[in-house]
């Protein structure tokens, strides 16, 4: 079945049928009854106007039942009474004596057809049989047989069309649910792949940097410092957040600087420990900014500034660029910087112009 946020096609179909079948029948038979009155002999006009009044009352009841959804049994009863009254008096209102009264025949057939869209066969079959008896008994065999054949054929076709449409709407619901399920599965698969790539990238930026630092220092490495690096890496790799999983930003950033493709001049201000998720976003953003300096700035050095707040700035004096002219398909600035910082409650600003260098400002939390 479709999800709660997606309306079922079958439910919409049933709602439309329940809302409009009765009112349409009432309006149509009211018009037919008006023409029936015009064709009624003068001596039977009082009866004809009485039947027209009954058709009007029934049409109002059918309209209200369709609009509000209440009083459907009462409207159904009036529908049968209207058809029975017009069929039962067919010889009195017939334009010619002994002639088949088209008013009664049209009321009977339209009633039999439209009831198939509103009620199940266990209700409509007995009702139509009773109406057919009222209509056919006074007629001769030839007229009676043709009326029975016509009503049964039209009612059967109407019921068949209703069932066909119901089945079609159910199949549409099934296909929609299947498509939604496949879309959800694909979305989950994409997200899993993204997280795997993210994890591998974080592993590269943290643990690999720690291993490289330890390898470079060799036996002079302080075990306590290595343990601190390991705790910091574990907090970032596990994505922990909260008071118990804060990490030192300077330590995290030094792992990135150790693998920077350009020379970095640093200026540090004391920054209190921050949640691992925020540190991860800043680490990845700084790494991307330094990679962009190496690829696009045309210089071999940059300046990193860390200020209390937390505000991290990466500045280069390279060729610069016009951010407004950056192609939409290049996701470096938007995906790795702006959106990444926004996801953890921070913000990223890239200021640049041709020939004037580039400044990347990373702020957490959002000011």
Short mmCIF file of C-alpha atoms in Angstrom, two decimals:
data_model
loop_
_atom_site.label_atom_id
_atom_site.label_comp_id
_atom_site.label_asym_id
_atom_site.label_seq_id
_atom_site.Cartn_x
_atom_site.Cartn_y
_atom_site.Cartn_z
CA UNK A 1 0.00 0.00 0.00
CA UNK A 2 1.17 3.57 -0.57
CA UNK A 3 2.78 5.40 2.33
CA UNK A 4 0.80 7.71 4.57
CA UNK A 5 2.24 10.73 2.79
CA UNK A 6 1.11 9.45 -0.62
CA UNK A 7 -2.62 9.18 -1.23
CA UNK A 8 -3.82 5.83 -2.58
CA UNK A 9 -5.11 6.01 -6.15
CA UNK A 10 -7.75 3.41 -5.30
CA UNK A 11 -8.91 5.48 -2.33
CA UNK A 12 -9.14 8.58 -4.53
CA UNK A 13 -11.13 6.64 -7.11
CA UNK A 14 -13.61 5.36 -4.51
CA UNK A 15 -13.93 8.85 -3.05
CA UNK A 16 -14.73 10.37 -6.43
CA UNK A 17 -17.28 7.66 -7.21
CA UNK A 18 -18.97 8.03 -3.84
CA UNK A 19 -19.05 11.79 -4.15
CA UNK A 20 -20.34 12.17 -7.70
CA UNK A 21 -22.28 9.04 -8.72
CA UNK A 22 -25.37 9.84 -6.61
CA UNK A 23 -25.53 13.58 -7.41
CA UNK A 24 -25.01 12.89 -11.12
CA UNK A 25 -27.84 10.34 -11.09
CA UNK A 26 -30.10 12.72 -9.19
CA UNK A 27 -29.46 15.62 -11.56
CA UNK A 28 -29.85 13.46 -14.65
CA UNK A 29 -33.09 11.84 -13.56
CA UNK A 30 -34.48 15.19 -12.48
CA UNK A 31 -34.00 16.48 -16.04
CA UNK A 32 -35.49 13.28 -17.49
CA UNK A 33 -38.45 13.60 -15.14
CA UNK A 34 -39.03 17.18 -16.24
CA UNK A 35 -39.22 16.03 -19.87
CA UNK A 36 -41.43 13.13 -18.75
CA UNK A 37 -43.89 15.61 -17.27
CA UNK A 38 -44.00 17.53 -20.55
CA UNK A 39 -44.91 14.31 -22.39
CA UNK A 40 -47.54 13.24 -19.85
CA UNK A 41 -51.23 13.42 -20.88
CA UNK A 42 -53.20 16.28 -19.33
CA UNK A 43 -55.36 14.07 -17.17
CA UNK A 44 -52.26 12.56 -15.47
CA UNK A 45 -50.39 15.81 -14.86
CA UNK A 46 -51.08 15.91 -11.08
CA UNK A 47 -49.48 12.48 -10.79
CA UNK A 48 -46.60 13.53 -13.03
CA UNK A 49 -45.91 16.65 -10.93
CA UNK A 50 -45.97 14.50 -7.81
CA UNK A 51 -43.37 12.19 -9.37
CA UNK A 52 -41.30 15.23 -10.36
CA UNK A 53 -41.44 16.47 -6.76
CA UNK A 54 -40.28 13.05 -5.58
CA UNK A 55 -37.43 13.16 -8.11
CA UNK A 56 -36.44 16.61 -6.79
CA UNK A 57 -36.42 15.49 -3.15
CA UNK A 58 -34.40 12.40 -4.06
CA UNK A 59 -31.91 14.46 -6.07
CA UNK A 60 -31.37 16.76 -3.08
CA UNK A 61 -30.84 13.76 -0.78
CA UNK A 62 -28.36 12.21 -3.23
CA UNK A 63 -26.49 15.50 -3.52
CA UNK A 64 -26.20 15.88 0.26
CA UNK A 65 -25.12 12.27 0.70
CA UNK A 66 -22.42 12.67 -1.94
CA UNK A 67 -21.18 15.96 -0.52
CA UNK A 68 -21.15 15.05 3.18
CA UNK A 69 -20.89 11.26 3.08
CA UNK A 70 -23.79 11.03 5.54
CA UNK A 71 -27.29 9.71 4.95
CA UNK A 72 -26.31 7.30 2.19
CA UNK A 73 -28.81 4.58 3.27
CA UNK A 74 -31.65 7.14 3.28
CA UNK A 75 -30.60 8.41 -0.17
CA UNK A 76 -30.45 4.81 -1.42
CA UNK A 77 -33.97 4.13 -0.12
CA UNK A 78 -35.30 7.27 -1.83
CA UNK A 79 -33.56 6.23 -5.06
CA UNK A 80 -35.45 2.93 -5.05
CA UNK A 81 -38.74 4.63 -4.10
CA UNK A 82 -38.35 7.11 -6.97
CA UNK A 83 -37.63 4.39 -9.53
CA UNK A 84 -40.43 2.15 -8.19
CA UNK A 85 -42.98 4.99 -8.23
CA UNK A 86 -42.16 6.07 -11.78
CA UNK A 87 -42.06 2.48 -13.08
CA UNK A 88 -45.23 1.49 -11.21
CA UNK A 89 -47.21 4.36 -12.78
CA UNK A 90 -45.73 4.02 -16.26
CA UNK A 91 -49.09 3.34 -18.00
CA UNK A 92 -50.74 6.34 -16.33
CA UNK A 93 -48.03 8.77 -17.48
CA UNK A 94 -47.36 7.20 -20.89
CA UNK A 95 -47.92 9.58 -23.83
CA UNK A 96 -49.83 6.87 -25.70
CA UNK A 97 -51.95 4.10 -24.23
CA UNK A 98 -50.11 0.77 -24.33
CA UNK A 99 -46.85 2.38 -25.44
CA UNK A 100 -43.62 1.66 -23.58
CA UNK A 101 -43.01 4.62 -21.32
CA UNK A 102 -39.49 5.93 -22.00
CA UNK A 103 -39.55 8.00 -18.81
CA UNK A 104 -39.86 4.88 -16.67
CA UNK A 105 -37.40 2.90 -18.81
CA UNK A 106 -34.70 5.59 -18.60
CA UNK A 107 -35.16 5.96 -14.84
CA UNK A 108 -34.84 2.20 -14.41
CA UNK A 109 -31.72 1.78 -16.56
CA UNK A 110 -29.88 4.80 -15.14
CA UNK A 111 -30.68 3.68 -11.61
CA UNK A 112 -29.49 0.13 -12.30
CA UNK A 113 -26.25 1.36 -13.89
CA UNK A 114 -25.23 3.92 -11.27
CA UNK A 115 -26.04 1.70 -8.29
CA UNK A 116 -23.27 -0.65 -9.48
CA UNK A 117 -20.70 2.06 -8.67
CA UNK A 118 -21.96 2.71 -5.17
CA UNK A 119 -23.10 -0.56 -3.61
CA UNK A 120 -21.98 -4.21 -3.67
CA UNK A 121 -23.95 -6.85 -5.63
CA UNK A 122 -25.52 -8.30 -2.48
CA UNK A 123 -27.48 -5.05 -2.21
CA UNK A 124 -27.92 -4.03 -5.84
CA UNK A 125 -29.03 -7.41 -7.21
CA UNK A 126 -32.17 -7.74 -5.02
CA UNK A 127 -32.97 -4.06 -5.57
CA UNK A 128 -32.75 -4.33 -9.37
CA UNK A 129 -34.76 -7.55 -9.40
CA UNK A 130 -37.58 -5.81 -7.50
CA UNK A 131 -37.50 -2.79 -9.83
CA UNK A 132 -37.50 -5.06 -12.88
CA UNK A 133 -40.55 -6.89 -11.53
CA UNK A 134 -42.38 -3.60 -11.06
CA UNK A 135 -41.46 -2.47 -14.56
CA UNK A 136 -41.90 -5.73 -16.49
CA UNK A 137 -44.95 -7.42 -14.96
CA UNK A 138 -47.49 -5.03 -16.58
CA UNK A 139 -45.74 -5.31 -19.97
CA UNK A 140 -46.19 -7.97 -22.59
CA UNK A 141 -43.64 -10.69 -23.18
CA UNK A 142 -41.86 -8.96 -26.06
CA UNK A 143 -41.45 -5.58 -24.33
CA UNK A 144 -40.75 -7.19 -20.97
CA UNK A 145 -38.04 -9.47 -22.36
CA UNK A 146 -36.26 -6.61 -24.14
CA UNK A 147 -36.37 -4.46 -20.98
CA UNK A 148 -34.95 -7.26 -18.81
CA UNK A 149 -32.22 -8.00 -21.36
CA UNK A 150 -31.28 -4.32 -21.67
CA UNK A 151 -31.18 -3.63 -17.92
CA UNK A 152 -29.21 -6.77 -17.10
CA UNK A 153 -26.70 -6.12 -19.88
CA UNK A 154 -26.16 -2.47 -18.92
CA UNK A 155 -25.91 -3.24 -15.21
CA UNK A 156 -23.42 -6.04 -15.86
CA UNK A 157 -21.26 -3.83 -18.08
CA UNK A 158 -21.37 -1.05 -15.46
CA UNK A 159 -20.28 -3.44 -12.74
CA UNK A 160 -17.54 -4.86 -14.95
CA UNK A 161 -16.23 -1.37 -15.73
CA UNK A 162 -16.22 -0.52 -12.03
CA UNK A 163 -14.28 -3.68 -11.15
CA UNK A 164 -11.83 -3.08 -13.99
CA UNK A 165 -11.12 0.47 -12.83
CA UNK A 166 -10.80 -0.67 -9.22
CA UNK A 167 -8.30 -3.33 -10.23
CA UNK A 168 -6.37 -0.82 -12.32
CA UNK A 169 -6.12 1.64 -9.44
CA UNK A 170 -4.90 -1.12 -7.14
CA UNK A 171 -2.20 -2.05 -9.65
CA UNK A 172 -1.17 1.60 -9.90
CA UNK A 173 -0.88 1.71 -6.10
CA UNK A 174 1.23 -1.46 -6.22
CA UNK A 175 3.57 -0.01 -8.85
CA UNK A 176 3.85 3.28 -6.96
CA UNK A 177 4.75 1.46 -3.74
CA UNK A 178 7.28 -0.68 -5.59
CA UNK A 179 8.84 2.39 -7.18
CA UNK A 180 8.97 4.17 -3.82
CA UNK A 181 10.54 1.10 -2.20
CA UNK A 182 13.20 0.88 -4.93
CA UNK A 183 13.87 4.61 -4.56
CA UNK A 184 14.30 4.19 -0.80
CA UNK A 185 16.64 1.24 -1.28
CA UNK A 186 18.67 3.17 -3.84
CA UNK A 187 18.83 6.18 -1.54
CA UNK A 188 20.04 4.01 1.33
CA UNK A 189 22.65 2.40 -0.91
CA UNK A 190 23.90 5.82 -2.04
CA UNK A 191 24.02 7.00 1.56
CA UNK A 192 25.94 3.90 2.61
CA UNK A 193 28.46 4.44 -0.18
CA UNK A 194 28.78 8.10 0.81
CA UNK A 195 29.39 7.16 4.44
CA UNK A 196 31.96 4.57 3.38
CA UNK A 197 33.80 7.18 1.32
CA UNK A 198 33.52 9.62 4.20
CA UNK A 199 34.88 7.09 6.64
CA UNK A 200 37.82 6.24 4.40
CA UNK A 201 38.56 9.93 3.91
CA UNK A 202 38.42 10.56 7.66
CA UNK A 203 40.64 7.55 8.24
CA UNK A 204 43.13 9.07 5.82
CA UNK A 205 42.97 12.49 7.50
CA UNK A 206 43.27 11.23 11.07
CA UNK A 207 44.72 7.81 11.75
CA UNK A 208 47.04 7.87 8.73
CA UNK A 209 48.35 11.27 9.79
CA UNK A 210 48.97 9.93 13.30
CA UNK A 211 50.84 6.91 11.95
CA UNK A 212 52.97 9.20 9.77
CA UNK A 213 53.80 11.46 12.72
CA UNK A 214 54.80 8.50 14.89
CA UNK A 215 56.91 7.05 12.07
CA UNK A 216 58.71 10.36 11.51
CA UNK A 217 59.53 10.85 15.19
CA UNK A 218 60.55 7.27 15.74
CA UNK A 219 61.79 6.45 19.22
CA UNK A 220 61.49 10.06 20.39
CA UNK A 221 57.68 9.85 20.28
CA UNK A 222 56.01 10.41 23.65
CA UNK A 223 53.66 7.44 24.39
CA UNK A 224 51.23 9.75 26.20
CA UNK A 225 51.06 11.98 23.12
CA UNK A 226 50.43 8.96 20.89
CA UNK A 227 47.64 7.85 23.23
CA UNK A 228 46.09 11.30 23.00
CA UNK A 229 46.27 11.16 19.21
CA UNK A 230 44.63 7.74 19.28
CA UNK A 231 41.79 8.95 21.50
CA UNK A 232 41.21 11.92 19.21
CA UNK A 233 41.23 9.71 16.11
CA UNK A 234 38.83 7.23 17.69
CA UNK A 235 36.36 9.98 18.63
CA UNK A 236 36.35 11.34 15.09
CA UNK A 237 36.20 7.94 13.39
CA UNK A 238 33.27 6.77 15.51
CA UNK A 239 31.39 10.03 14.91
CA UNK A 240 30.69 10.50 18.60
CA UNK A 241 29.18 13.74 19.83
CA UNK A 242 28.27 15.17 23.17
CA UNK A 243 30.16 16.29 26.29
CA UNK A 244 32.15 13.05 26.50
CA UNK A 245 33.44 13.08 22.93
CA UNK A 246 34.94 16.53 22.48
CA UNK A 247 38.31 16.73 20.76
CA UNK A 248 41.12 19.23 20.51
CA UNK A 249 40.82 21.15 17.24
CA UNK A 250 44.48 22.12 17.03
CA UNK A 251 45.58 18.50 17.37
CA UNK A 252 43.08 17.44 14.70
CA UNK A 253 44.20 20.16 12.30
CA UNK A 254 47.90 19.40 12.76
CA UNK A 255 47.24 15.96 11.31
CA UNK A 256 45.94 17.64 8.15
CA UNK A 257 48.84 20.12 8.02
CA UNK A 258 51.31 17.25 8.20
CA UNK A 259 50.03 16.09 4.80
CA UNK A 260 49.31 19.49 3.24
CA UNK A 261 50.35 19.75 -0.41
CA UNK A 262 51.50 23.37 0.21
CA UNK A 263 53.54 25.05 2.92
CA UNK A 264 51.28 26.45 5.62
CA UNK A 265 52.04 29.33 7.96
CA UNK A 266 49.95 28.90 11.12
CA UNK A 267 48.72 31.18 13.85
CA UNK A 268 46.90 29.56 16.74
CA UNK A 269 44.68 31.03 19.40
CA UNK A 270 43.45 28.92 22.33
CA UNK A 271 40.26 27.09 21.33
CA UNK A 272 38.31 24.94 23.79
CA UNK A 273 37.64 21.32 22.82
CA UNK A 274 34.71 20.98 20.40
CA UNK A 275 32.40 18.06 19.43
CA UNK A 276 33.99 15.47 17.18
CA UNK A 277 31.40 16.06 14.45
CA UNK A 278 32.28 19.78 14.26
CA UNK A 279 36.01 19.00 14.33
CA UNK A 280 35.53 16.53 11.49
CA UNK A 281 33.75 19.13 9.36
CA UNK A 282 36.50 21.70 10.00
CA UNK A 283 39.25 19.16 9.31
CA UNK A 284 37.70 18.15 6.00
CA UNK A 285 37.02 21.76 4.99
CA UNK A 286 40.60 22.85 5.74
CA UNK A 287 41.95 19.86 3.84
CA UNK A 288 39.79 20.77 0.81
CA UNK A 289 40.84 24.42 1.01
CA UNK A 290 44.54 23.47 1.01
CA UNK A 291 44.03 21.09 -1.91
CA UNK A 292 42.35 23.93 -3.83
CA UNK A 293 45.32 26.21 -3.12
CA UNK A 294 47.67 23.62 -4.60
CA UNK A 295 45.47 22.99 -7.65
CA UNK A 296 44.17 26.43 -8.55
CA UNK A 297 45.95 29.26 -6.73
CA UNK A 298 49.29 28.97 -8.50
CA UNK A 299 51.25 29.45 -5.26
CA UNK A 300 52.98 27.03 -2.93
CA UNK A 301 52.02 28.46 0.43
CA UNK A 302 49.00 29.49 2.47
CA UNK A 303 48.22 30.91 5.90
CA UNK A 304 46.04 29.14 8.47
CA UNK A 305 44.57 31.13 11.35
CA UNK A 306 42.59 29.63 14.22
CA UNK A 307 40.75 32.08 16.47
CA UNK A 308 38.55 31.66 19.46
CA UNK A 309 34.93 31.44 18.54
CA UNK A 310 35.68 28.96 16.67
CA UNK A 311 36.89 30.67 13.47
CA UNK A 312 39.34 28.99 11.10
CA UNK A 313 40.70 30.95 8.12
CA UNK A 314 42.74 29.68 5.18
CA UNK A 315 44.26 32.48 3.09
CA UNK A 316 46.41 32.39 -0.05
CA UNK A 317 47.83 35.14 -2.23
CA UNK A 318 47.28 33.26 -5.45
CA UNK A 319 45.45 33.98 -8.69
CA UNK A 320 41.98 33.99 -7.13
CA UNK A 321 38.72 33.53 -9.03
CA UNK A 322 35.19 34.86 -9.36
CA UNK A 323 32.87 32.69 -7.19
CA UNK A 324 29.84 33.81 -9.20
CA UNK A 325 31.32 32.23 -12.33
CA UNK A 326 32.10 28.86 -10.76
CA UNK A 327 30.34 26.12 -12.82
CA UNK A 328 27.49 24.38 -11.00
CA UNK A 329 29.04 20.96 -11.67
CA UNK A 330 32.12 21.85 -9.59
CA UNK A 331 31.15 20.72 -6.12
CA UNK A 332 34.42 21.48 -4.27
CA UNK A 333 33.44 24.79 -2.70
CA UNK A 334 29.74 24.09 -2.20
CA UNK A 335 29.86 20.38 -1.31
CA UNK A 336 33.08 20.19 0.73
CA UNK A 337 32.92 23.58 2.40
CA UNK A 338 29.56 25.34 2.55
CA UNK A 339 27.24 22.35 2.83
CA UNK A 340 29.60 20.41 5.11
CA UNK A 341 29.80 23.25 7.63
CA UNK A 342 26.05 23.92 7.44
CA UNK A 343 25.38 20.25 8.25
CA UNK A 344 27.06 20.63 11.67
CA UNK A 345 25.57 24.01 12.50
CA UNK A 346 28.39 26.17 11.17
CA UNK A 347 29.00 28.21 8.07
CA UNK A 348 31.66 28.69 5.41
CA UNK A 349 32.42 31.81 3.41
CA UNK A 350 34.67 31.95 0.36
CA UNK A 351 35.94 35.39 -0.61
CA UNK A 352 37.98 35.77 -3.77
CA UNK A 353 38.50 37.84 -6.88
CA UNK A 354 40.83 37.42 -9.87
CA UNK A 355 44.39 38.38 -8.96
CA UNK A 356 43.60 39.09 -5.30
CA UNK A 357 43.92 35.64 -3.73
CA UNK A 358 41.30 33.61 -1.87
CA UNK A 359 40.12 33.53 1.74
CA UNK A 360 38.12 30.64 3.18
CA UNK A 361 36.49 31.43 6.53
CA UNK A 362 35.05 28.57 8.55
CA UNK A 363 32.93 29.42 11.60
CA UNK A 364 31.44 27.13 14.23
CA UNK A 365 28.87 27.43 15.61
CA UNK A 366 26.95 29.66 13.19
CA UNK A 367 27.14 33.26 14.39
#
